[in-house]
Amino acid sequence: MPSVMGMLEARESVARVRVEELRVEADRVRAELAEAEAVLERRVVALAELAEALAAGAVPQEPVRPAPVPVEVKEPVAGSVVPEWREGVTAGVLAPEYRRLLAVVEADSGGEGLRAKDLAARLGLELVPAKVEGVRVKAKRLVARGWLAEGGPGLFIVRGRAE
């Protein structure tokens, strides 16, 4: 049986490690804050200089427009949240496994709908209960978010909407 002193020393050691991790994080945050404050100060000075120049009668030849900031569009990854369907949203916002599932349902030529087992087979998955249930959960999530509909209990179809 471990001694009380040994247990307390182990807990103290864990606490010391946590304190050191937090100190490192605090140093990082302080450095980031200093950098952000420097940027803010430059922006304030630039704005003051511009206001002073405009007040003195210096009229710029063309309007000053901010440079466009590139927007980083991230590719959805496995496990990401399924967004609600709404007008103008494409399947590109879905994670790859949801896009594949949606494509299989859309490609269903019979239009009767597909069961989870059929979906799993068409997706090339092993027809074991775990895989089939995983497909069912994903299809139900697409139904709940408006991407698919259920034509009957367990029959997944494309929701009737103008694309």
mmCIF file with all atom_site columns, C-alpha atoms in Angstrom:
data_model
loop_
_atom_site.group_PDB
_atom_site.id
_atom_site.type_symbol
_atom_site.label_atom_id
_atom_site.label_alt_id
_atom_site.label_comp_id
_atom_site.label_asym_id
_atom_site.label_entity_id
_atom_site.label_seq_id
_atom_site.pdbx_PDB_ins_code
_atom_site.Cartn_x
_atom_site.Cartn_y
_atom_site.Cartn_z
_atom_site.occupancy
_atom_site.B_iso_or_equiv
_atom_site.pdbx_formal_charge
_atom_site.auth_seq_id
_atom_site.auth_comp_id
_atom_site.auth_asym_id
_atom_site.auth_atom_id
_atom_site.pdbx_PDB_model_num
ATOM 1   C CA . MET A 1 1   ? 0.000   0.000  0.000   1.00 0.00 ? 1   MET A CA 1
ATOM 2   C CA . PRO A 1 2   ? 1.466   3.391  -0.954  1.00 0.00 ? 2   PRO A CA 1
ATOM 3   C CA . SER A 1 3   ? 2.378   5.760  1.824   1.00 0.00 ? 3   SER A CA 1
ATOM 4   C CA . VAL A 1 4   ? 0.438   8.959  2.433   1.00 0.00 ? 4   VAL A CA 1
ATOM 5   C CA . MET A 1 5   ? 3.652   10.964 2.054   1.00 0.00 ? 5   MET A CA 1
ATOM 6   C CA . GLY A 1 6   ? 4.324   9.339  -1.331  1.00 0.00 ? 6   GLY A CA 1
ATOM 7   C CA . MET A 1 7   ? 0.799   10.096 -2.539  1.00 0.00 ? 7   MET A CA 1
ATOM 8   C CA . LEU A 1 8   ? 1.081   13.735 -1.462  1.00 0.00 ? 8   LEU A CA 1
ATOM 9   C CA . GLU A 1 9   ? 4.477   14.084 -3.159  1.00 0.00 ? 9   GLU A CA 1
ATOM 10  C CA . ALA A 1 10  ? 3.032   12.678 -6.386  1.00 0.00 ? 10  ALA A CA 1
ATOM 11  C CA . ARG A 1 11  ? 0.118   15.127 -6.250  1.00 0.00 ? 11  ARG A CA 1
ATOM 12  C CA . GLU A 1 12  ? 2.531   17.988 -5.580  1.00 0.00 ? 12  GLU A CA 1
ATOM 13  C CA . SER A 1 13  ? 4.582   16.969 -8.602  1.00 0.00 ? 13  SER A CA 1
ATOM 14  C CA . VAL A 1 14  ? 1.491   16.974 -10.827 1.00 0.00 ? 14  VAL A CA 1
ATOM 15  C CA . ALA A 1 15  ? 0.519   20.417 -9.513  1.00 0.00 ? 15  ALA A CA 1
ATOM 16  C CA . ARG A 1 16  ? 4.036   21.760 -10.210 1.00 0.00 ? 16  ARG A CA 1
ATOM 17  C CA . VAL A 1 17  ? 3.875   20.515 -13.801 1.00 0.00 ? 17  VAL A CA 1
ATOM 18  C CA . ARG A 1 18  ? 0.457   22.144 -14.293 1.00 0.00 ? 18  ARG A CA 1
ATOM 19  C CA . VAL A 1 19  ? 1.691   25.459 -12.858 1.00 0.00 ? 19  VAL A CA 1
ATOM 20  C CA . GLU A 1 20  ? 4.685   25.417 -15.211 1.00 0.00 ? 20  GLU A CA 1
ATOM 21  C CA . GLU A 1 21  ? 2.424   24.660 -18.211 1.00 0.00 ? 21  GLU A CA 1
ATOM 22  C CA . LEU A 1 22  ? 0.187   27.585 -17.256 1.00 0.00 ? 22  LEU A CA 1
ATOM 23  C CA . ARG A 1 23  ? 3.202   29.906 -16.876 1.00 0.00 ? 23  ARG A CA 1
ATOM 24  C CA . VAL A 1 24  ? 4.371   29.000 -20.380 1.00 0.00 ? 24  VAL A CA 1
ATOM 25  C CA . GLU A 1 25  ? 0.860   29.619 -21.732 1.00 0.00 ? 25  GLU A CA 1
ATOM 26  C CA . ALA A 1 26  ? 0.666   32.962 -19.897 1.00 0.00 ? 26  ALA A CA 1
ATOM 27  C CA . ASP A 1 27  ? 4.008   34.028 -21.419 1.00 0.00 ? 27  ASP A CA 1
ATOM 28  C CA . ARG A 1 28  ? 2.702   33.120 -24.879 1.00 0.00 ? 28  ARG A CA 1
ATOM 29  C CA . VAL A 1 29  ? -0.513  35.097 -24.307 1.00 0.00 ? 29  VAL A CA 1
ATOM 30  C CA . ARG A 1 30  ? 1.451   38.120 -23.018 1.00 0.00 ? 30  ARG A CA 1
ATOM 31  C CA . ALA A 1 31  ? 3.641   38.073 -26.146 1.00 0.00 ? 31  ALA A CA 1
ATOM 32  C CA . GLU A 1 32  ? 0.575   37.796 -28.402 1.00 0.00 ? 32  GLU A CA 1
ATOM 33  C CA . LEU A 1 33  ? -1.101  40.655 -26.517 1.00 0.00 ? 33  LEU A CA 1
ATOM 34  C CA . ALA A 1 34  ? 1.975   42.870 -26.958 1.00 0.00 ? 34  ALA A CA 1
ATOM 35  C CA . GLU A 1 35  ? 1.953   42.155 -30.703 1.00 0.00 ? 35  GLU A CA 1
ATOM 36  C CA . ALA A 1 36  ? -1.782  42.944 -30.969 1.00 0.00 ? 36  ALA A CA 1
ATOM 37  C CA . GLU A 1 37  ? -1.308  46.191 -29.012 1.00 0.00 ? 37  GLU A CA 1
ATOM 38  C CA . ALA A 1 38  ? 1.482   47.236 -31.403 1.00 0.00 ? 38  ALA A CA 1
ATOM 39  C CA . VAL A 1 39  ? -0.802  46.635 -34.390 1.00 0.00 ? 39  VAL A CA 1
ATOM 40  C CA . LEU A 1 40  ? -3.579  48.627 -32.732 1.00 0.00 ? 40  LEU A CA 1
ATOM 41  C CA . GLU A 1 41  ? -1.208  51.513 -32.004 1.00 0.00 ? 41  GLU A CA 1
ATOM 42  C CA . ARG A 1 42  ? -0.075  51.614 -35.655 1.00 0.00 ? 42  ARG A CA 1
ATOM 43  C CA . ARG A 1 43  ? -3.700  51.687 -36.814 1.00 0.00 ? 43  ARG A CA 1
ATOM 44  C CA . VAL A 1 44  ? -4.597  54.513 -34.397 1.00 0.00 ? 44  VAL A CA 1
ATOM 45  C CA . VAL A 1 45  ? -1.601  56.572 -35.582 1.00 0.00 ? 45  VAL A CA 1
ATOM 46  C CA . ALA A 1 46  ? -2.468  55.948 -39.243 1.00 0.00 ? 46  ALA A CA 1
ATOM 47  C CA . LEU A 1 47  ? -6.061  57.036 -38.658 1.00 0.00 ? 47  LEU A CA 1
ATOM 48  C CA . ALA A 1 48  ? -4.938  60.184 -36.832 1.00 0.00 ? 48  ALA A CA 1
ATOM 49  C CA . GLU A 1 49  ? -2.481  61.020 -39.637 1.00 0.00 ? 49  GLU A CA 1
ATOM 50  C CA . LEU A 1 50  ? -5.190  60.581 -42.267 1.00 0.00 ? 50  LEU A CA 1
ATOM 51  C CA . ALA A 1 51  ? -7.663  62.730 -40.318 1.00 0.00 ? 51  ALA A CA 1
ATOM 52  C CA . GLU A 1 52  ? -5.004  65.435 -39.938 1.00 0.00 ? 52  GLU A CA 1
ATOM 53  C CA . ALA A 1 53  ? -4.124  65.356 -43.637 1.00 0.00 ? 53  ALA A CA 1
ATOM 54  C CA . LEU A 1 54  ? -7.788  65.566 -44.669 1.00 0.00 ? 54  LEU A CA 1
ATOM 55  C CA . ALA A 1 55  ? -8.424  68.421 -42.236 1.00 0.00 ? 55  ALA A CA 1
ATOM 56  C CA . ALA A 1 56  ? -5.487  70.349 -43.735 1.00 0.00 ? 56  ALA A CA 1
ATOM 57  C CA . GLY A 1 57  ? -7.194  70.261 -47.136 1.00 0.00 ? 57  GLY A CA 1
ATOM 58  C CA . ALA A 1 58  ? -5.202  67.476 -48.728 1.00 0.00 ? 58  ALA A CA 1
ATOM 59  C CA . VAL A 1 59  ? -7.764  65.608 -50.823 1.00 0.00 ? 59  VAL A CA 1
ATOM 60  C CA . PRO A 1 60  ? -6.689  62.208 -52.063 1.00 0.00 ? 60  PRO A CA 1
ATOM 61  C CA . GLN A 1 61  ? -7.014  61.676 -55.834 1.00 0.00 ? 61  GLN A CA 1
ATOM 62  C CA . GLU A 1 62  ? -9.012  58.493 -55.430 1.00 0.00 ? 62  GLU A CA 1
ATOM 63  C CA . PRO A 1 63  ? -10.895 57.135 -52.461 1.00 0.00 ? 63  PRO A CA 1
ATOM 64  C CA . VAL A 1 64  ? -8.916  54.998 -50.087 1.00 0.00 ? 64  VAL A CA 1
ATOM 65  C CA . ARG A 1 65  ? -10.373 51.502 -49.903 1.00 0.00 ? 65  ARG A CA 1
ATOM 66  C CA . PRO A 1 66  ? -9.194  48.753 -47.624 1.00 0.00 ? 66  PRO A CA 1
ATOM 67  C CA . ALA A 1 67  ? -7.395  45.904 -49.323 1.00 0.00 ? 67  ALA A CA 1
ATOM 68  C CA . PRO A 1 68  ? -9.597  42.832 -49.613 1.00 0.00 ? 68  PRO A CA 1
ATOM 69  C CA . VAL A 1 69  ? -8.821  40.270 -46.972 1.00 0.00 ? 69  VAL A CA 1
ATOM 70  C CA . PRO A 1 70  ? -8.678  36.759 -48.388 1.00 0.00 ? 70  PRO A CA 1
ATOM 71  C CA . VAL A 1 71  ? -11.185 34.468 -46.717 1.00 0.00 ? 71  VAL A CA 1
ATOM 72  C CA . GLU A 1 72  ? -9.832  31.059 -45.967 1.00 0.00 ? 72  GLU A CA 1
ATOM 73  C CA . VAL A 1 73  ? -12.421 28.482 -46.934 1.00 0.00 ? 73  VAL A CA 1
ATOM 74  C CA . LYS A 1 74  ? -11.805 25.303 -45.039 1.00 0.00 ? 74  LYS A CA 1
ATOM 75  C CA . GLU A 1 75  ? -12.761 21.961 -46.497 1.00 0.00 ? 75  GLU A CA 1
ATOM 76  C CA . PRO A 1 76  ? -15.163 20.150 -44.172 1.00 0.00 ? 76  PRO A CA 1
ATOM 77  C CA . VAL A 1 77  ? -13.523 17.212 -42.440 1.00 0.00 ? 77  VAL A CA 1
ATOM 78  C CA . ALA A 1 78  ? -14.827 13.932 -41.158 1.00 0.00 ? 78  ALA A CA 1
ATOM 79  C CA . GLY A 1 79  ? -16.737 14.420 -37.940 1.00 0.00 ? 79  GLY A CA 1
ATOM 80  C CA . SER A 1 80  ? -17.645 18.038 -38.643 1.00 0.00 ? 80  SER A CA 1
ATOM 81  C CA . VAL A 1 81  ? -21.108 19.373 -37.879 1.00 0.00 ? 81  VAL A CA 1
ATOM 82  C CA . VAL A 1 82  ? -23.775 18.929 -40.560 1.00 0.00 ? 82  VAL A CA 1
ATOM 83  C CA . PRO A 1 83  ? -25.227 22.373 -41.294 1.00 0.00 ? 83  PRO A CA 1
ATOM 84  C CA . GLU A 1 84  ? -28.933 22.969 -41.863 1.00 0.00 ? 84  GLU A CA 1
ATOM 85  C CA . TRP A 1 85  ? -29.938 22.971 -45.533 1.00 0.00 ? 85  TRP A CA 1
ATOM 86  C CA . ARG A 1 86  ? -31.204 26.306 -46.801 1.00 0.00 ? 86  ARG A CA 1
ATOM 87  C CA . GLU A 1 87  ? -31.629 27.947 -50.171 1.00 0.00 ? 87  GLU A CA 1
ATOM 88  C CA . GLY A 1 88  ? -28.320 28.493 -51.939 1.00 0.00 ? 88  GLY A CA 1
ATOM 89  C CA . VAL A 1 89  ? -26.303 26.042 -49.830 1.00 0.00 ? 89  VAL A CA 1
ATOM 90  C CA . THR A 1 90  ? -24.584 23.286 -51.799 1.00 0.00 ? 90  THR A CA 1
ATOM 91  C CA . ALA A 1 91  ? -23.391 19.858 -50.725 1.00 0.00 ? 91  ALA A CA 1
ATOM 92  C CA . GLY A 1 92  ? -19.854 21.275 -50.728 1.00 0.00 ? 92  GLY A CA 1
ATOM 93  C CA . VAL A 1 93  ? -20.372 22.392 -47.125 1.00 0.00 ? 93  VAL A CA 1
ATOM 94  C CA . LEU A 1 94  ? -20.805 18.780 -46.021 1.00 0.00 ? 94  LEU A CA 1
ATOM 95  C CA . ALA A 1 95  ? -18.003 16.528 -44.839 1.00 0.00 ? 95  ALA A CA 1
ATOM 96  C CA . PRO A 1 96  ? -16.867 13.974 -47.472 1.00 0.00 ? 96  PRO A CA 1
ATOM 97  C CA . GLU A 1 97  ? -18.751 10.995 -45.998 1.00 0.00 ? 97  GLU A CA 1
ATOM 98  C CA . TYR A 1 98  ? -22.016 12.965 -45.987 1.00 0.00 ? 98  TYR A CA 1
ATOM 99  C CA . ARG A 1 99  ? -21.457 14.160 -49.572 1.00 0.00 ? 99  ARG A CA 1
ATOM 100 C CA . ARG A 1 100 ? -20.930 10.541 -50.681 1.00 0.00 ? 100 ARG A CA 1
ATOM 101 C CA . LEU A 1 101 ? -24.080 9.404  -48.889 1.00 0.00 ? 101 LEU A CA 1
ATOM 102 C CA . LEU A 1 102 ? -26.095 12.261 -50.402 1.00 0.00 ? 102 LEU A CA 1
ATOM 103 C CA . ALA A 1 103 ? -24.735 11.445 -53.891 1.00 0.00 ? 103 ALA A CA 1
ATOM 104 C CA . VAL A 1 104 ? -25.764 7.786  -53.532 1.00 0.00 ? 104 VAL A CA 1
ATOM 105 C CA . VAL A 1 105 ? -29.317 8.755  -52.543 1.00 0.00 ? 105 VAL A CA 1
ATOM 106 C CA . GLU A 1 106 ? -29.509 11.291 -55.389 1.00 0.00 ? 106 GLU A CA 1
ATOM 107 C CA . ALA A 1 107 ? -28.290 8.636  -57.853 1.00 0.00 ? 107 ALA A CA 1
ATOM 108 C CA . ASP A 1 108 ? -31.067 6.220  -56.798 1.00 0.00 ? 108 ASP A CA 1
ATOM 109 C CA . SER A 1 109 ? -32.781 5.675  -60.142 1.00 0.00 ? 109 SER A CA 1
ATOM 110 C CA . GLY A 1 110 ? -35.857 3.936  -58.751 1.00 0.00 ? 110 GLY A CA 1
ATOM 111 C CA . GLY A 1 111 ? -36.810 6.896  -56.609 1.00 0.00 ? 111 GLY A CA 1
ATOM 112 C CA . GLU A 1 112 ? -38.430 4.532  -54.081 1.00 0.00 ? 112 GLU A CA 1
ATOM 113 C CA . GLY A 1 113 ? -35.773 5.364  -51.518 1.00 0.00 ? 113 GLY A CA 1
ATOM 114 C CA . LEU A 1 114 ? -32.911 3.421  -50.046 1.00 0.00 ? 114 LEU A CA 1
ATOM 115 C CA . ARG A 1 115 ? -32.589 1.638  -46.731 1.00 0.00 ? 115 ARG A CA 1
ATOM 116 C CA . ALA A 1 116 ? -29.446 1.988  -44.620 1.00 0.00 ? 116 ALA A CA 1
ATOM 117 C CA . LYS A 1 117 ? -28.273 -1.493 -45.651 1.00 0.00 ? 117 LYS A CA 1
ATOM 118 C CA . ASP A 1 118 ? -28.628 -0.576 -49.356 1.00 0.00 ? 118 ASP A CA 1
ATOM 119 C CA . LEU A 1 119 ? -26.765 2.676  -48.762 1.00 0.00 ? 119 LEU A CA 1
ATOM 120 C CA . ALA A 1 120 ? -23.955 0.851  -46.971 1.00 0.00 ? 120 ALA A CA 1
ATOM 121 C CA . ALA A 1 121 ? -23.675 -1.629 -49.856 1.00 0.00 ? 121 ALA A CA 1
ATOM 122 C CA . ARG A 1 122 ? -23.581 1.143  -52.475 1.00 0.00 ? 122 ARG A CA 1
ATOM 123 C CA . LEU A 1 123 ? -20.965 2.983  -50.443 1.00 0.00 ? 123 LEU A CA 1
ATOM 124 C CA . GLY A 1 124 ? -18.819 -0.151 -50.571 1.00 0.00 ? 124 GLY A CA 1
ATOM 125 C CA . LEU A 1 125 ? -18.969 -0.778 -46.848 1.00 0.00 ? 125 LEU A CA 1
ATOM 126 C CA . GLU A 1 126 ? -18.950 -4.138 -45.156 1.00 0.00 ? 126 GLU A CA 1
ATOM 127 C CA . LEU A 1 127 ? -22.541 -5.189 -44.419 1.00 0.00 ? 127 LEU A CA 1
ATOM 128 C CA . VAL A 1 128 ? -22.082 -5.658 -40.696 1.00 0.00 ? 128 VAL A CA 1
ATOM 129 C CA . PRO A 1 129 ? -24.483 -4.143 -38.154 1.00 0.00 ? 129 PRO A CA 1
ATOM 130 C CA . ALA A 1 130 ? -21.997 -1.497 -36.972 1.00 0.00 ? 130 ALA A CA 1
ATOM 131 C CA . LYS A 1 131 ? -21.398 -0.140 -40.484 1.00 0.00 ? 131 LYS A CA 1
ATOM 132 C CA . VAL A 1 132 ? -25.073 -0.228 -41.433 1.00 0.00 ? 132 VAL A CA 1
ATOM 133 C CA . GLU A 1 133 ? -26.039 1.562  -38.222 1.00 0.00 ? 133 GLU A CA 1
ATOM 134 C CA . GLY A 1 134 ? -23.360 4.185  -38.852 1.00 0.00 ? 134 GLY A CA 1
ATOM 135 C CA . VAL A 1 135 ? -24.865 4.863  -42.281 1.00 0.00 ? 135 VAL A CA 1
ATOM 136 C CA . ARG A 1 136 ? -28.365 4.996  -40.766 1.00 0.00 ? 136 ARG A CA 1
ATOM 137 C CA . VAL A 1 137 ? -27.241 7.582  -38.184 1.00 0.00 ? 137 VAL A CA 1
ATOM 138 C CA . LYS A 1 138 ? -25.639 9.741  -40.891 1.00 0.00 ? 138 LYS A CA 1
ATOM 139 C CA . ALA A 1 139 ? -28.735 9.489  -43.104 1.00 0.00 ? 139 ALA A CA 1
ATOM 140 C CA . LYS A 1 140 ? -31.014 10.372 -40.163 1.00 0.00 ? 140 LYS A CA 1
ATOM 141 C CA . ARG A 1 141 ? -28.781 13.382 -39.422 1.00 0.00 ? 141 ARG A CA 1
ATOM 142 C CA . LEU A 1 142 ? -29.129 14.500 -43.065 1.00 0.00 ? 142 LEU A CA 1
ATOM 143 C CA . VAL A 1 143 ? -32.911 14.130 -42.715 1.00 0.00 ? 143 VAL A CA 1
ATOM 144 C CA . ALA A 1 144 ? -32.927 16.152 -39.487 1.00 0.00 ? 144 ALA A CA 1
ATOM 145 C CA . ARG A 1 145 ? -30.900 18.939 -41.141 1.00 0.00 ? 145 ARG A CA 1
ATOM 146 C CA . GLY A 1 146 ? -33.100 19.056 -44.260 1.00 0.00 ? 146 GLY A CA 1
ATOM 147 C CA . TRP A 1 147 ? -30.733 17.483 -46.810 1.00 0.00 ? 147 TRP A CA 1
ATOM 148 C CA . LEU A 1 148 ? -32.748 14.252 -47.198 1.00 0.00 ? 148 LEU A CA 1
ATOM 149 C CA . ALA A 1 149 ? -36.254 13.074 -46.412 1.00 0.00 ? 149 ALA A CA 1
ATOM 150 C CA . GLU A 1 150 ? -37.773 9.770  -45.354 1.00 0.00 ? 150 GLU A CA 1
ATOM 151 C CA . GLY A 1 151 ? -40.190 8.359  -47.908 1.00 0.00 ? 151 GLY A CA 1
ATOM 152 C CA . GLY A 1 152 ? -41.320 5.868  -45.314 1.00 0.00 ? 152 GLY A CA 1
ATOM 153 C CA . PRO A 1 153 ? -39.868 4.423  -42.130 1.00 0.00 ? 153 PRO A CA 1
ATOM 154 C CA . GLY A 1 154 ? -36.187 3.813  -42.894 1.00 0.00 ? 154 GLY A CA 1
ATOM 155 C CA . LEU A 1 155 ? -36.452 4.775  -46.595 1.00 0.00 ? 155 LEU A CA 1
ATOM 156 C CA . PHE A 1 156 ? -34.158 7.680  -47.412 1.00 0.00 ? 156 PHE A CA 1
ATOM 157 C CA . ILE A 1 157 ? -34.996 9.850  -50.431 1.00 0.00 ? 157 ILE A CA 1
ATOM 158 C CA . VAL A 1 158 ? -33.935 13.212 -51.828 1.00 0.00 ? 158 VAL A CA 1
ATOM 159 C CA . ARG A 1 159 ? -35.952 15.995 -50.266 1.00 0.00 ? 159 ARG A CA 1
ATOM 160 C CA . GLY A 1 160 ? -38.273 17.545 -52.844 1.00 0.00 ? 160 GLY A CA 1
ATOM 161 C CA . ARG A 1 161 ? -36.774 20.965 -53.482 1.00 0.00 ? 161 ARG A CA 1
ATOM 162 C CA . ALA A 1 162 ? -35.747 23.056 -56.462 1.00 0.00 ? 162 ALA A CA 1
ATOM 163 C CA . GLU A 1 163 ? -31.998 22.822 -56.951 1.00 0.00 ? 163 GLU A CA 1
#
